[in-house]
Short mmCIF file of C-alpha atoms in Angstrom, two decimals:
data_model
loop_
_atom_site.label_atom_id
_atom_site.label_comp_id
_atom_site.label_asym_id
_atom_site.label_seq_id
_atom_site.Cartn_x
_atom_site.Cartn_y
_atom_site.Cartn_z
CA MET A 1 0.00 0.00 0.00
CA ALA A 2 1.58 3.28 -1.12
CA LEU A 3 0.70 6.80 -0.19
CA ARG A 4 2.10 10.16 -1.12
CA VAL A 5 2.93 12.89 1.39
CA THR A 6 3.69 16.33 -0.01
CA PHE A 7 5.35 18.81 2.32
CA VAL A 8 4.87 22.54 1.73
CA ALA A 9 7.31 24.88 3.42
CA ALA A 10 5.62 27.65 5.40
CA ALA A 11 5.74 31.13 3.91
CA GLY A 12 8.17 33.63 5.35
CA SER A 13 10.80 30.98 5.91
CA SER A 14 14.43 31.86 5.41
CA THR A 15 17.76 30.21 4.76
CA VAL A 16 19.09 27.70 7.26
CA LEU A 17 21.51 30.22 8.77
CA SER A 18 18.88 32.91 9.44
CA GLU A 19 16.04 30.70 10.68
CA ARG A 20 14.98 31.24 14.27
CA PHE A 21 14.73 28.18 16.47
CA GLU A 22 11.07 27.42 17.24
CA ASP A 23 9.99 30.63 15.52
CA SER A 24 6.59 31.63 16.89
CA ARG A 25 6.22 34.86 14.93
CA PRO A 26 3.04 35.20 12.84
CA LEU A 27 3.13 35.40 9.08
CA ASP A 28 4.14 38.94 8.12
CA GLN A 29 2.92 41.00 5.18
CA ALA A 30 5.75 39.80 2.95
CA GLY A 31 4.77 36.22 3.77
CA TRP A 32 1.10 36.88 2.97
CA SER A 33 2.09 38.45 -0.33
CA GLU A 34 4.19 35.41 -1.15
CA VAL A 35 1.25 33.07 -0.36
CA GLN A 36 -1.06 35.11 -2.60
CA ARG A 37 1.50 35.11 -5.42
CA VAL A 38 1.79 31.30 -5.55
CA ALA A 39 -1.63 30.22 -4.23
CA HIS A 40 -2.96 29.33 -7.69
CA GLU A 41 0.00 26.98 -8.23
CA LEU A 42 -0.33 25.26 -4.84
CA LEU A 43 -4.13 25.20 -4.68
CA PRO A 44 -4.38 21.76 -6.38
CA LEU A 45 -2.79 20.26 -3.24
CA ALA A 46 -6.00 21.19 -1.39
CA ALA A 47 -7.56 18.15 -3.10
CA ALA A 48 -5.39 15.87 -0.93
CA ASP A 49 -7.26 13.25 1.07
CA LEU A 50 -5.70 14.54 4.30
CA ARG A 51 -4.37 18.05 4.99
CA TYR A 52 -2.16 18.86 7.97
CA CYS A 53 0.07 21.61 9.34
CA SER A 54 2.50 22.11 12.17
CA PRO A 55 1.33 24.17 15.16
CA ALA A 56 3.67 27.06 14.25
CA PRO A 57 1.71 30.25 13.47
CA ARG A 58 3.31 30.67 10.04
CA SER A 59 2.53 27.08 9.06
CA ARG A 60 -1.09 27.36 10.15
CA ALA A 61 -1.53 30.70 8.37
CA THR A 62 0.14 29.38 5.20
CA GLY A 63 -2.15 26.34 5.14
CA GLU A 64 -5.23 28.49 5.65
CA GLY A 65 -4.04 31.03 3.08
CA LEU A 66 -3.61 28.28 0.50
CA GLY A 67 -7.13 27.03 1.14
CA TYR A 68 -6.11 23.72 2.72
CA ALA A 69 -8.06 24.03 6.01
CA PRO A 70 -5.32 21.91 7.62
CA LEU A 71 -5.54 19.93 10.85
CA VAL A 72 -2.80 20.89 13.34
CA GLN A 73 -0.41 18.04 14.17
CA LEU A 74 1.68 18.43 17.34
CA ALA A 75 4.15 15.83 16.06
CA LEU A 76 5.06 18.31 13.28
CA ARG A 77 6.19 20.98 15.75
CA ASP A 78 9.72 22.32 15.48
CA CYS A 79 12.56 20.80 17.47
CA ASP A 80 12.44 21.78 21.16
CA MET A 81 15.45 24.07 21.43
CA GLY A 82 15.23 24.79 25.14
CA ARG A 83 16.91 28.05 26.08
CA TRP A 84 17.86 28.74 22.43
CA ARG A 85 14.22 29.14 21.44
CA GLY A 86 13.74 32.27 19.31
CA LEU A 87 17.45 32.66 18.53
CA THR A 88 19.18 32.26 15.19
CA LEU A 89 22.07 29.84 14.94
CA GLY A 90 24.44 32.83 14.83
CA GLU A 91 22.94 34.31 18.01
CA ALA A 92 23.24 31.00 19.84
CA MET A 93 26.83 30.69 18.61
CA ALA A 94 27.67 34.16 19.92
CA ARG A 95 26.29 33.27 23.36
CA GLU A 96 27.43 29.66 23.70
CA PRO A 97 29.96 28.76 21.00
CA GLU A 98 31.19 25.52 22.59
CA ALA A 99 27.64 24.31 23.26
CA VAL A 100 26.61 25.01 19.65
CA ASP A 101 29.69 23.21 18.33
CA ALA A 102 28.81 20.18 20.47
CA TRP A 103 25.20 20.27 19.28
CA LEU A 104 26.20 20.49 15.59
CA ALA A 105 28.72 17.66 15.95
CA ASP A 106 26.62 15.18 17.93
CA PRO A 107 22.99 14.43 16.98
CA ARG A 108 22.42 13.04 20.50
CA SER A 109 23.57 16.27 22.15
CA THR A 110 21.17 18.60 24.02
CA PRO A 111 23.30 21.45 25.39
CA HIS A 112 20.31 23.81 24.99
CA GLY A 113 18.24 21.70 27.38
CA GLY A 114 15.70 20.66 24.74
CA GLU A 115 15.32 17.84 22.23
CA CYS A 116 18.26 16.21 20.46
CA LEU A 117 18.36 16.07 16.67
CA LEU A 118 17.96 12.27 16.61
CA ASP A 119 14.78 12.46 18.71
CA PHE A 120 13.42 15.26 16.53
CA ILE A 121 14.02 13.27 13.33
CA GLY A 122 12.47 10.22 14.97
CA ARG A 123 9.38 12.14 16.09
CA VAL A 124 8.73 13.56 12.63
CA GLY A 125 9.46 10.18 11.06
CA GLY A 126 7.06 8.52 13.47
CA TRP A 127 4.35 10.90 12.30
CA LEU A 128 5.15 10.07 8.69
CA ASP A 129 4.99 6.32 9.37
CA THR A 130 1.58 6.56 11.05
CA ARG A 131 -0.27 8.23 8.17
CA PRO A 132 -3.13 6.15 6.79
CA ALA A 133 -1.58 3.67 4.39
CA GLU A 134 -4.48 3.31 2.00
CA ASP A 135 -3.26 2.73 -1.51
CA GLY A 136 -3.14 5.99 -3.42
CA CYS A 137 -3.89 8.20 -0.39
CA ARG A 138 -2.60 11.75 -0.86
CA VAL A 139 -1.50 13.83 2.11
CA VAL A 140 -0.33 17.45 2.26
CA ALA A 141 1.50 18.89 5.27
CA VAL A 142 2.51 22.53 5.73
CA ALA A 143 5.48 22.79 8.07
CA GLU A 144 8.55 24.76 9.02
CA PRO A 145 11.74 24.08 7.02
CA SER A 146 13.36 22.26 9.96
CA VAL A 147 10.47 19.79 10.12
CA ILE A 148 10.69 19.10 6.39
CA ARG A 149 14.45 18.56 6.65
CA ALA A 150 13.87 16.06 9.48
CA ALA A 151 11.22 14.24 7.42
CA LEU A 152 13.55 13.95 4.43
CA VAL A 153 16.45 12.64 6.54
CA TYR A 154 14.09 10.05 8.03
CA ALA A 155 12.50 9.05 4.72
CA LEU A 156 15.86 8.60 3.01
CA LYS A 157 17.40 6.84 6.03
CA ALA A 158 20.25 9.32 5.67
CA PRO A 159 22.85 9.99 8.36
CA PRO A 160 21.66 12.70 10.80
CA ALA A 161 24.42 15.06 9.60
CA THR A 162 22.55 15.23 6.26
CA TYR A 163 20.01 17.44 8.04
CA TRP A 164 22.46 20.36 7.86
CA ASN A 165 22.84 20.00 4.08
CA ILE A 166 19.19 20.38 3.12
CA ASP A 167 17.98 23.89 2.27
CA VAL A 168 14.19 24.22 2.27
CA ARG A 169 12.88 27.41 0.66
CA SER A 170 9.68 29.23 1.48
CA LEU A 171 6.61 27.69 -0.21
CA SER A 172 8.67 24.98 -1.88
CA THR A 173 7.17 21.52 -2.10
CA ILE A 174 8.65 18.06 -1.93
CA SER A 175 6.95 14.69 -1.79
CA VAL A 176 7.76 11.31 -0.38
CA ALA A 177 5.91 8.23 -1.56
CA GLY A 178 5.71 4.79 -0.09
CA ARG A 179 4.60 3.23 3.15
CA PRO A 180 5.75 3.11 6.77
CA GLY A 181 9.48 2.47 6.97
CA ARG A 182 9.87 2.50 3.19
CA TRP A 183 9.86 5.92 1.59
CA SER A 184 11.17 7.34 -1.67
CA LEU A 185 11.82 10.95 -2.52
CA ARG A 186 9.59 12.22 -5.30
CA LEU A 187 10.66 15.31 -7.23
CA GLU A 188 7.90 17.13 -9.08
CA SER A 189 8.05 18.38 -12.66
CA VAL A 190 9.13 21.97 -13.22
CA SER A 191 5.62 23.02 -14.22
CA ALA A 192 4.29 21.91 -10.82
CA GLN A 193 6.75 24.03 -8.86
CA PRO A 194 6.30 27.70 -7.93
CA LEU A 195 8.69 29.99 -9.74
CA ARG A 196 11.40 31.65 -7.65
CA THR A 197 13.04 34.97 -8.33
#
């Protein structure tokens, strides 16, 4: 039994280096404009059998703005970053350089007092593996870039360090197809992807 899960990156996201850990800011005007600009291209995903989003305000607003009426999934929340919540990687590095180095080097490390990278990847992967496995079921999930990176690492059974090499852009989409424990990456055709400037 195969299903297809398409992840949509929340609007207003940024590059890996300027993302804020557990960003709880609402979608700003630039983000809303971006949603409106690509909504017609992403609207077909609203026909998915199941539509979800992470609890982050930008993910919820993006899903609503795209017409998905998504169901919030706590398992799709960002990694618990403890005392680094709301900081960028650069800000955390300026405050605690040795702790950040340890965290980046060891996926089991939790110097921030939160969740380790391995647990985060496992949590998101557990969500992926528990989606209804009806043959041909289509799922869409709007989430923060970090959550999508974790899902891809899990789906590809890649080493945890791969997480740092995946750049997820605002309103980009990527799909995985398969069944619990057996996923394949599915790249869409150019015509199905929003144009980037």
